[in-house]
Coordinates of C-alpha atoms (C1' of nucleotides) in Angstrom, one line a residue:
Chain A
X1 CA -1.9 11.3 -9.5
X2 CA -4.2 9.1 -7.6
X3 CA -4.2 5.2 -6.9
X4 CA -4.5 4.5 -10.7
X5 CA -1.2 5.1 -11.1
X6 CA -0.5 1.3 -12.1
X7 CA -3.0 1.8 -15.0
X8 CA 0.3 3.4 -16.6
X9 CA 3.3 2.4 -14.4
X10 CA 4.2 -1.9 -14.8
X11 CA 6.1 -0.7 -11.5
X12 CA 3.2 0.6 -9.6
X13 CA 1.0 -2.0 -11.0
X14 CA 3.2 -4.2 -9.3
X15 CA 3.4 -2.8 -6.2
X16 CA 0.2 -2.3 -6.2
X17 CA -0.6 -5.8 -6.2
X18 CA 1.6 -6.6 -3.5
X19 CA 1.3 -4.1 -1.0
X20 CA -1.8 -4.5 0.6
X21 CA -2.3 -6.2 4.1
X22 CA -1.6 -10.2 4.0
X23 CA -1.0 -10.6 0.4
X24 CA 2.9 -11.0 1.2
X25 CA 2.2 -13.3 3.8
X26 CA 0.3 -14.8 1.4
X27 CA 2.8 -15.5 -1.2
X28 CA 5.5 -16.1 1.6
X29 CA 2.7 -18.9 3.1
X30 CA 2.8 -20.5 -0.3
X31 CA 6.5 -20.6 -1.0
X32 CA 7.3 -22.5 2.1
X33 CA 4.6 -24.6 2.0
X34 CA 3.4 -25.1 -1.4
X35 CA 0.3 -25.2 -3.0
X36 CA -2.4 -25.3 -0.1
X37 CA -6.5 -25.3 -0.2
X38 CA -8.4 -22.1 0.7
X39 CA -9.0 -23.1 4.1
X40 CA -5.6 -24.3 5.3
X41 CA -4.5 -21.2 3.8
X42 CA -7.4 -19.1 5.9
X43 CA -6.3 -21.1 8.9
X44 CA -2.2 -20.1 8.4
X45 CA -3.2 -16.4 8.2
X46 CA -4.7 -16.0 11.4
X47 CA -7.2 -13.2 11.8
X48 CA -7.8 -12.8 7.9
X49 CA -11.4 -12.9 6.6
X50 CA -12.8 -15.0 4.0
X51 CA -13.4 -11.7 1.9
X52 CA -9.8 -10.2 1.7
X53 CA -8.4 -13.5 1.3
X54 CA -10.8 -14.2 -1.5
X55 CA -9.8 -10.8 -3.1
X56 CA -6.3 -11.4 -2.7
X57 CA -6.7 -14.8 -4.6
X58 CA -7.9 -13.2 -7.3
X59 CA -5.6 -10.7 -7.6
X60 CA -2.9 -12.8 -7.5
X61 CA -4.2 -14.5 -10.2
X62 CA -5.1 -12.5 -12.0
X63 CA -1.5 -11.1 -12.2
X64 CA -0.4 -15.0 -12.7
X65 CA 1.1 -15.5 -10.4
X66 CA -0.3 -17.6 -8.5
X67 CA -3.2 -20.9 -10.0
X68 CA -6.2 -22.0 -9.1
X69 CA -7.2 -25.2 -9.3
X70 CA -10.6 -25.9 -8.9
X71 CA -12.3 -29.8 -8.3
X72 CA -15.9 -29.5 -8.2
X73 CA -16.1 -32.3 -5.9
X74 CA -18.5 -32.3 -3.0
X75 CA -17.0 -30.7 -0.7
X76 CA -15.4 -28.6 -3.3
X77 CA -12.0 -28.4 -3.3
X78 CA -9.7 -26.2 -4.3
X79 CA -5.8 -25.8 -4.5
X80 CA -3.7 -22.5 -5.0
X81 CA 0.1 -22.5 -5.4
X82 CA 3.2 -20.3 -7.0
X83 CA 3.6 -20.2 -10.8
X84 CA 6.9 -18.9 -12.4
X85 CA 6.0 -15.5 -12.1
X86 CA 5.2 -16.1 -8.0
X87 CA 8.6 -17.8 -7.6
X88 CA 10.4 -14.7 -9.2
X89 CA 8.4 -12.4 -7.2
X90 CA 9.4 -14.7 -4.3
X91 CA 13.2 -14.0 -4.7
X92 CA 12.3 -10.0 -5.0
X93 CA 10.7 -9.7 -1.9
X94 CA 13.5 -12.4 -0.5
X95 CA 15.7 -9.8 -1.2
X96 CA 13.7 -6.7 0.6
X97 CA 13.2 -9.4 4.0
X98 CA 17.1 -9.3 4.0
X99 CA 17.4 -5.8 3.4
X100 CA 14.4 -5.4 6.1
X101 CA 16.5 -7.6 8.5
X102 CA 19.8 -6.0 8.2
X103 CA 18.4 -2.6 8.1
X104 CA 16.6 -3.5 11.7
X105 CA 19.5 -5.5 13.0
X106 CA 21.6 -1.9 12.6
X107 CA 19.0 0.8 13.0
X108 CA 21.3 3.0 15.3
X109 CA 24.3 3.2 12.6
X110 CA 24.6 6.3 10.6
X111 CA 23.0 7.1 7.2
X112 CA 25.8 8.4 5.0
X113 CA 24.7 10.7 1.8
X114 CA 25.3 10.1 -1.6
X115 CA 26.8 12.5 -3.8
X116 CA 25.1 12.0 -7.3
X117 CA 26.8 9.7 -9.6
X118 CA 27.5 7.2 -6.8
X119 CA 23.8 5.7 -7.5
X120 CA 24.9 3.4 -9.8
X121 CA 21.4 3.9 -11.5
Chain B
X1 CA -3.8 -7.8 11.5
X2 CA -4.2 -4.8 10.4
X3 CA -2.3 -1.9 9.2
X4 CA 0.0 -2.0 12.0
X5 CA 1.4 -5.4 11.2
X6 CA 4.4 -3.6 10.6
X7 CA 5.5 -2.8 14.2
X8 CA 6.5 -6.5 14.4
X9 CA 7.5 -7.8 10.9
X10 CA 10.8 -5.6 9.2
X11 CA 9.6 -6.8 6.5
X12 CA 5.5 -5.2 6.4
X13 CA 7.7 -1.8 7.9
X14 CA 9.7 -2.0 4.6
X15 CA 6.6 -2.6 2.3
X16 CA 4.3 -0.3 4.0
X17 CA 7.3 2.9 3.7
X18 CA 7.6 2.1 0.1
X19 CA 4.1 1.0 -0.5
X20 CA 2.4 4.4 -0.4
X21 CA 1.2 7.2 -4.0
X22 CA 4.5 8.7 -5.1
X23 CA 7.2 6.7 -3.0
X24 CA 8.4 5.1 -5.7
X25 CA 8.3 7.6 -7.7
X26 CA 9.9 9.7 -5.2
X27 CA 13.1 7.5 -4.8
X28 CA 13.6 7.1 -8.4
X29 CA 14.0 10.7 -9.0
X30 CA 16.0 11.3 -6.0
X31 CA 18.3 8.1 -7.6
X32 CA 18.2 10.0 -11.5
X33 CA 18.7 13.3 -10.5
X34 CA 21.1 13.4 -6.7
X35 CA 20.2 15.7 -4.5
X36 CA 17.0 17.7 -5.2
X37 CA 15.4 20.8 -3.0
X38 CA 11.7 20.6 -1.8
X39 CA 10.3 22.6 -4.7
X40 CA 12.3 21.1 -7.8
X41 CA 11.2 17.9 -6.1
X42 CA 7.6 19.3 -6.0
X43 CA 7.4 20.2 -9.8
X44 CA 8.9 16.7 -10.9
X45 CA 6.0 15.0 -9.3
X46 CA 3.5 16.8 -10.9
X47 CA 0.1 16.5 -8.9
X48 CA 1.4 15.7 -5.5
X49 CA 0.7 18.2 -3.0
X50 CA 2.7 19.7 -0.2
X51 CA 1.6 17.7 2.3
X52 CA 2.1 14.1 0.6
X53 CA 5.4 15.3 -0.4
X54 CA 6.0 16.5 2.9
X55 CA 4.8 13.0 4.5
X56 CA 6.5 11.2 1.9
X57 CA 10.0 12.8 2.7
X58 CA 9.1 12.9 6.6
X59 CA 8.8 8.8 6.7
X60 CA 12.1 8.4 4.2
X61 CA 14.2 10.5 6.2
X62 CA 12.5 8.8 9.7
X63 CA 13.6 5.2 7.7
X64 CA 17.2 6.7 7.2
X65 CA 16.4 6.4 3.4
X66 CA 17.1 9.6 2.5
X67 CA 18.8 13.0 4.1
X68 CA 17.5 16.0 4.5
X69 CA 20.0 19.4 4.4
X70 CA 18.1 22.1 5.8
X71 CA 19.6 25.8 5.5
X72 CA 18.0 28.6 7.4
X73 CA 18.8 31.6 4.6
X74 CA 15.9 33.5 3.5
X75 CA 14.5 32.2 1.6
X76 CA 15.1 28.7 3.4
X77 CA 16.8 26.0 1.5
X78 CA 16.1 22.6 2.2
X79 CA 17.7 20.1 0.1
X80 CA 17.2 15.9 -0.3
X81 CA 19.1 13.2 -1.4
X82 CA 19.6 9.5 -0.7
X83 CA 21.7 8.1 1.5
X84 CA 22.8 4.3 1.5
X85 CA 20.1 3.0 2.6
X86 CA 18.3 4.5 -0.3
X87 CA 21.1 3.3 -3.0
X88 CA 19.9 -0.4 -1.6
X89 CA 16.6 -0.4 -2.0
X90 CA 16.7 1.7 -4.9
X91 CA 18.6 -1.4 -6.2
X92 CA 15.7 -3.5 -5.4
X93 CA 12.7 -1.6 -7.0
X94 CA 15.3 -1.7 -9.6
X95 CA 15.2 -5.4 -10.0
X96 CA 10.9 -5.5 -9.4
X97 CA 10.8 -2.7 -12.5
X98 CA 12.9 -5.1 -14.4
X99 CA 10.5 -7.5 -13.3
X100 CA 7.6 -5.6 -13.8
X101 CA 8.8 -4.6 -17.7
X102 CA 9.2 -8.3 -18.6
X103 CA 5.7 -9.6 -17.1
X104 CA 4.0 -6.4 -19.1
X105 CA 6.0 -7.7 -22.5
X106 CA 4.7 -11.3 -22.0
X107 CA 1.2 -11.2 -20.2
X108 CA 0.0 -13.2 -22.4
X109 CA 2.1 -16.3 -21.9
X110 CA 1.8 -19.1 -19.5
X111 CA 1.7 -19.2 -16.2
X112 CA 3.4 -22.8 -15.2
X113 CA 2.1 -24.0 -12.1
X114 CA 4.9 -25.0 -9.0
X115 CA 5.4 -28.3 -7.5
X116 CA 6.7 -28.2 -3.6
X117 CA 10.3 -28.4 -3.8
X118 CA 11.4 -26.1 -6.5
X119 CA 10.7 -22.9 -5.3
X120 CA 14.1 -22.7 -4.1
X121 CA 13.1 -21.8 -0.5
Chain C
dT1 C1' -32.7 -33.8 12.9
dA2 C1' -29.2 -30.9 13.5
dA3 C1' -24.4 -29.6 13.2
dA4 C1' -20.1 -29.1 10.7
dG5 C1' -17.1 -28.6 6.9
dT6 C1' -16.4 -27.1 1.9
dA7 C1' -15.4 -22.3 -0.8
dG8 C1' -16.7 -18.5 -1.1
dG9 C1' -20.5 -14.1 -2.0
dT10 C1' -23.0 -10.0 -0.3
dA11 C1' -24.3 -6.0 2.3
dC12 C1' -23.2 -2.8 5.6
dT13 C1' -19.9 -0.2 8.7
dT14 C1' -15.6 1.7 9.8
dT15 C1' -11.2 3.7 9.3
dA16 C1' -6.9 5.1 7.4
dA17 C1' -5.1 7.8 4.1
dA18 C1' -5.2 10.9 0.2
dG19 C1' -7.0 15.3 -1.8
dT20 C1' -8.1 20.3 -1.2
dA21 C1' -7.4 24.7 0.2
dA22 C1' -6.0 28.2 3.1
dC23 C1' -2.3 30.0 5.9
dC24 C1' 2.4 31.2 8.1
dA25 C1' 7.2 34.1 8.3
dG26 C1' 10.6 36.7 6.1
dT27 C1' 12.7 39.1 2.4
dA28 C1' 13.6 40.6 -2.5
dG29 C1' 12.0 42.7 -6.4
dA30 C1' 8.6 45.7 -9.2
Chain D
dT1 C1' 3.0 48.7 -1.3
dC2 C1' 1.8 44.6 -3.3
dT3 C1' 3.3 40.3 -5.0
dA4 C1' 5.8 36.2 -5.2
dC5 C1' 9.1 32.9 -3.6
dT6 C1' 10.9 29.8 0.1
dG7 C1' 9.3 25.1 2.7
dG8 C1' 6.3 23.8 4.8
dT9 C1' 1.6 23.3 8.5
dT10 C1' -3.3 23.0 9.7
dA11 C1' -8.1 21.9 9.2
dC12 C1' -11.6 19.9 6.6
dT13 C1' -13.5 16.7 3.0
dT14 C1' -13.6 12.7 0.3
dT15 C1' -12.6 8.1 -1.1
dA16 C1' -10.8 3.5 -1.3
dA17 C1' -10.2 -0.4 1.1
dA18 C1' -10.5 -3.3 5.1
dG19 C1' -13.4 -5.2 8.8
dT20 C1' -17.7 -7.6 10.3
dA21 C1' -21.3 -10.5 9.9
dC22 C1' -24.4 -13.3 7.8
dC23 C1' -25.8 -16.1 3.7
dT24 C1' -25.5 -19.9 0.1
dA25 C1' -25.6 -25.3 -1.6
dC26 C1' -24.4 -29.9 -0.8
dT27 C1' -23.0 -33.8 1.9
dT28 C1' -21.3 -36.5 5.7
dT29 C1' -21.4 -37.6 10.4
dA30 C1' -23.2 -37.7 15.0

DNA sequence: TAAAGTAGGTACTTTAAAGTAACCAGTAGA
DNA sequence: TCTACTGGTTACTTTAAAGTACCTACTTTA
């Protein structure tokens, strides 16, 4: 297996898309705020480059879920924001930051086994 | 930011010890199966080698994702499993695959912009 | 006239991580 | 005696992706 995993796996493709650098700051950035032009959003992600924020855009789009919306204007202007699919994905990784916060808030506890069939899976 | 964005946010730790080739993959057949020793492990993640495994199962364990049980017979006997921590977020990769199915079902459908206010944040 | 703001695109460099292959100890079995 | 199995480790190579820097066109403002 290599990287192209998500070319067979809905699951990895998924993952894929969101585990690079920025791109959940990204989505969190958006949620809070709402939609936001490219360069407030290049502003609220401090140290990102044009480039990877670019690519992240369109990968996020890509996947629907988040728009573009493009005015031709001069200056050009354009918009990005959550669709559906970005506001589910929202409440996922809502749930993984709580996770992520408990797990921290508790790091010194112990980690208990599971004897199969407990997995609820 | 970089890679090591995750030494501050629990969050980026989470996503970047899940993120990886084979993680997933990983969990899900520690969660289907129980228990497992390195080399079953090995031959139901056909491809990965040795040392990814061996990586993969290092950082889980480190997480307090999953245990390891480590006999010193000859031959050794080293077995893995999940412990609560990995019941949890094997509950939320649960609900991102359910997500994941869905999206692949209906990628061709619409993808309905988000006006500030409704994401539910 | 020159700078700044708009939303990126392009070329080159760098780096982190994955892949590959060989190797270890110790014993059982042929 | 030679092989294979156990669970890894180590060194080297390769590649995908991120970082860096500079470029565009068009207009307004100083």
């Amino acid at each position: 297996m290599n990287q192209k995993s998500h070319l067979k796996c809905p699951m990895d493709a998924l993952l894929h898309l969101i585990m690079g650098p920025w791109t959940t700051y990204l989505l969190w950035t958006l949620s809070q705020n709402g939609p936001l032009r490219f360069g407030v959003l290049k502003r609220r992600l401090p140290g990102i480059s044009s480039r990877v924020l670019t690519q992240r855009l369109r990968m996020l789009e890509t996947a629907g879920v988040i728009f573009r919306d493009h005015r031709a204007t001069i200056p050009p202007q354009v918009t990005y924001g959550l669709t559906q699919r970005g506001v589910e994905l929202g409440g996922v990784l809502n749930d993984l930051e709580v996770i992520a916060r408990r797990w921290d808030m508790v790091s010194e506890t112990e980690n208990i086994p599971v004897t199969q069939g407990d997995t609820g899976h």
